[in-house]
XYZ file of C-alpha atoms in Angstrom:
270
model
C -29.162 -0.026 2.289
C -29.444 2.533 -0.495
C -26.118 4.353 -0.132
C -27.121 6.918 -2.743
C -29.438 8.533 -0.175
C -26.536 9.262 2.167
C -24.787 12.627 1.848
C -23.409 15.567 3.772
C -22.567 13.515 6.843
C -20.011 14.849 9.312
C -17.876 13.046 11.837
C -14.974 13.906 14.108
C -12.458 11.082 13.907
C -9.368 10.205 15.914
C -6.505 8.193 14.427
C -4.575 6.681 17.351
C -0.940 6.246 16.301
C 0.242 3.928 19.048
C 3.540 2.316 20.005
C 2.315 -1.270 20.235
C 3.994 -3.292 22.986
C 5.047 -6.563 21.354
C 2.601 -9.383 22.209
C 1.628 -7.705 25.504
C -2.136 -7.612 25.105
C -3.095 -6.284 28.515
C -0.693 -3.344 28.265
C -2.020 -2.503 24.809
C -5.623 -2.730 26.013
C -4.773 -0.267 28.768
C -3.244 2.135 26.254
C -6.276 1.779 23.988
C -8.599 2.631 26.874
C -6.540 5.731 27.638
C -6.606 6.824 24.011
C -10.351 6.294 23.666
C -10.968 8.327 26.816
C -8.701 11.104 25.541
C -10.381 11.135 22.135
C -13.874 11.160 23.635
C -12.820 14.070 25.849
C -12.028 15.980 22.657
C -15.440 15.145 21.181
C -14.256 12.469 18.764
C -17.069 10.253 17.503
C -14.883 7.447 16.119
C -11.427 6.206 17.130
C -9.304 3.999 14.877
C -6.289 1.932 15.950
C -3.581 0.251 13.810
C -3.618 -3.304 12.464
C -3.244 -6.045 15.117
C -3.808 -3.323 17.676
C -3.074 -5.327 20.824
C -0.208 -7.599 19.766
C 1.775 -6.038 16.935
C 2.316 -7.793 13.599
C 3.252 -11.101 15.172
C 3.214 -14.484 13.480
C 3.211 -16.183 16.902
C -0.459 -17.074 16.584
C -0.387 -19.408 19.581
C 0.064 -16.219 21.619
C -1.968 -13.713 19.634
C -5.098 -15.576 18.614
C -6.720 -15.144 22.009
C -6.874 -11.408 21.208
C -10.175 -12.200 19.476
C -13.302 -12.427 21.620
C -11.552 -10.875 24.602
C -10.586 -7.831 22.539
C -14.021 -7.478 21.011
C -15.694 -7.531 24.413
C -13.255 -4.971 25.827
C -13.699 -2.629 22.881
C -17.474 -2.984 22.963
C -17.436 -2.012 26.622
C -15.190 0.988 25.905
C -17.386 2.076 23.012
C -20.454 1.975 25.262
C -18.660 3.719 28.119
C -17.636 6.683 25.961
C -20.391 6.488 23.305
C -17.908 6.395 20.431
C -17.270 4.032 17.535
C -13.962 2.126 17.717
C -11.959 0.362 15.007
C -9.361 -2.202 16.129
C -7.331 -5.114 14.778
C -7.107 -8.617 16.202
C -6.327 -12.263 15.346
C -9.142 -14.762 14.785
C -8.557 -18.439 15.517
C -9.619 -20.511 12.492
C -7.205 -23.383 13.174
C -9.937 -25.977 13.677
C -11.257 -25.200 10.210
C -8.105 -24.644 8.159
C -5.102 -24.801 10.468
C -4.553 -21.031 10.178
C -5.811 -17.750 11.641
C -7.297 -14.616 10.094
C -6.149 -11.004 10.436
C -9.296 -9.054 11.340
C -10.307 -5.424 11.763
C -13.594 -4.792 13.542
C -15.582 -1.600 14.025
C -18.128 -1.281 16.822
C -20.479 1.629 17.396
C -21.270 3.572 20.570
C -23.868 0.995 21.594
C -21.376 -1.835 21.249
C -22.871 -3.194 18.029
C -20.492 -4.645 15.442
C -20.765 -2.492 12.313
C -18.038 -4.211 10.338
C -15.774 -7.233 10.711
C -13.244 -7.450 7.892
C -10.669 -10.202 7.305
C -7.529 -9.076 5.460
C -7.776 -10.270 1.866
C -4.039 -10.426 1.139
C -1.705 -12.046 3.693
C 1.799 -10.567 3.386
C 3.755 -13.569 2.086
C 7.047 -11.619 2.033
C 6.928 -11.702 5.850
C 5.465 -15.209 6.054
C 1.975 -14.084 7.013
C 0.475 -16.539 4.530
C 2.002 -19.436 6.488
C -0.047 -18.603 9.569
C -2.986 -16.653 8.132
C -5.510 -17.320 5.404
C -6.939 -14.488 3.327
C -10.469 -13.258 3.792
C -13.051 -13.554 1.041
C -15.404 -10.595 1.440
C -15.465 -6.815 1.187
C -17.038 -4.706 3.899
C -19.370 -1.718 3.934
C -20.626 0.217 6.938
C -22.032 3.639 7.776
C -20.791 6.204 10.314
C -22.836 9.376 10.814
C -24.537 8.883 7.434
C -21.157 8.476 5.711
C -20.702 5.250 3.703
C -17.365 3.641 4.568
C -15.210 0.617 3.895
C -11.985 -0.827 5.282
C -8.832 -2.608 4.149
C -5.717 -3.677 6.061
C -2.081 -2.745 5.389
C -0.778 -4.914 2.488
C -4.225 -4.693 0.830
C -3.149 -1.154 -0.095
C -1.007 -2.562 -2.906
C -4.037 -3.982 -4.752
C -6.005 -1.117 -6.364
C -8.811 -3.280 -7.751
C -10.381 -3.847 -4.342
C -10.428 -0.111 -3.624
C -12.192 0.448 -6.932
C -14.685 -2.275 -6.027
C -15.804 -0.614 -2.786
C -15.644 2.989 -4.028
C -18.925 2.577 -5.864
C -20.508 2.883 -2.436
C -17.816 4.050 -0.020
C -16.891 7.698 0.453
C -14.355 6.949 3.201
C -11.907 4.036 3.317
C -10.122 3.237 6.571
C -6.650 1.674 6.231
C -5.117 0.394 9.500
C -1.564 -0.935 9.222
C 1.730 -2.050 10.672
C 3.713 -0.577 7.756
C 7.497 -0.475 8.329
C 9.598 2.666 8.068
C 11.847 1.256 5.337
C 8.894 1.299 2.928
C 7.260 4.485 4.196
C 7.448 6.224 0.803
C 5.419 3.390 -0.715
C 2.832 3.897 2.048
C 2.540 7.595 1.368
C 2.417 7.246 -2.415
C -0.096 4.410 -2.465
C -2.447 6.070 0.017
C -2.576 9.218 -2.122
C -3.049 7.165 -5.264
C -5.971 5.210 -3.789
C -7.627 8.478 -2.709
C -7.121 10.187 -6.080
C -8.103 7.343 -8.393
C -11.272 6.537 -6.428
C -12.127 10.072 -5.266
C -12.575 9.009 -1.656
C -11.285 10.085 1.745
C -8.574 7.833 3.137
C -8.131 7.502 6.898
C -4.797 5.736 7.389
C -3.603 4.731 10.847
C -0.214 3.102 11.403
C 1.828 2.185 14.475
C 5.075 3.907 15.492
C 8.342 3.014 17.190
C 10.124 -0.342 17.374
C 7.891 -3.383 17.697
C 9.062 -6.954 17.275
C 12.420 -5.794 15.925
C 10.847 -3.653 13.179
C 10.849 0.152 13.128
C 7.698 2.079 12.225
C 7.382 5.816 11.547
C 3.600 6.057 11.745
C 2.781 8.525 8.973
C -0.892 8.202 9.876
C -2.913 10.651 7.822
C -6.169 11.994 6.465
C -6.221 12.330 2.670
C -8.993 14.033 0.703
C -10.464 12.800 -2.610
C -8.149 15.085 -4.595
C -5.068 13.587 -2.909
C -4.380 16.444 -0.510
C -2.918 15.329 2.814
C -5.128 17.186 5.274
C -3.393 15.962 8.428
C -0.381 13.750 9.176
C 1.556 12.507 12.191
C 5.043 11.045 11.787
C 7.661 9.638 14.125
C 5.812 9.984 17.435
C 2.944 8.538 19.405
C -0.214 10.602 19.381
C -3.565 11.156 17.745
C -4.834 12.932 14.698
C -8.187 14.564 15.366
C -10.056 15.600 12.249
C -13.600 16.737 11.547
C -14.518 15.151 8.234
C -17.360 16.473 6.100
C -18.572 14.107 3.412
C -18.215 16.243 0.295
C -17.167 13.334 -1.918
C -20.067 13.744 -4.332
C -19.028 17.371 -4.894
C -15.497 16.254 -5.800
C -16.913 13.674 -8.168
C -19.284 16.127 -9.852
C -16.612 18.781 -10.330
C -14.111 16.330 -11.850
C -16.197 13.380 -13.129
C -13.486 10.885 -14.045
C -15.372 7.944 -12.578
C -17.957 8.125 -15.353
C -15.236 7.138 -17.841
C -14.264 3.921 -16.048
C -14.968 0.946 -18.346
C -15.582 -1.656 -15.671
C -17.175 -4.252 -17.964
C -14.267 -4.005 -20.367
C -11.698 -4.302 -17.579
C -13.400 -7.433 -16.254
C -12.966 -9.090 -19.629
C -9.204 -8.618 -19.494
C -8.683 -11.014 -16.602
């Protein structure tokens, strides 16, 4: 697709900041269905959930890896029922291939079609994620309401190069996470930095409450290409509803820093 032909798209998004019930998939599916219905009732066209939406950030892959096909089918049915796009996180079983799983985030449209299926590039070794999960090996691009988008997951936020790589096409980058409260200032700072340096909208959706013995504050937010936090929700379950107009090219024309990026030179440094 020629992404340069896309402009001026608009979309009403919902960021569902949920209190994920630890490893209780059915209860989390029920909550997701309620949130999607609520968002659709308020005319949202896309609903995004946190990383590992139905299990929490669990390394117990024997329990969580069946959140794959079952979750996809449930979310596809919900998307069709309410005619909305849905983004959700789940665990893919790759044990027969490599002995590990993958941390995925999938986006389906209102017809139930899979628009994007992204595998987290950087397993969080500090928490032992690398012992149970392998990293993905591909970037993702998709379009919502004529707006070119991409997606990364949680720990990926700490690696600016991948955000630069997708921002040549993407105007919106979705960042689902299970980002703990004790590092919340890193979350806030890095999200703003990724928006500013790439002149993109960031849609960040985190979980909240205590899950698996870890406390989360949420801090889900919408950040504009100039780094302004347009909407934020902290410390409580709920949803951010935001009508996003794709004015990224205007930001880039008015302050054209991207034209000075020496990508060929940078590549030679590594």
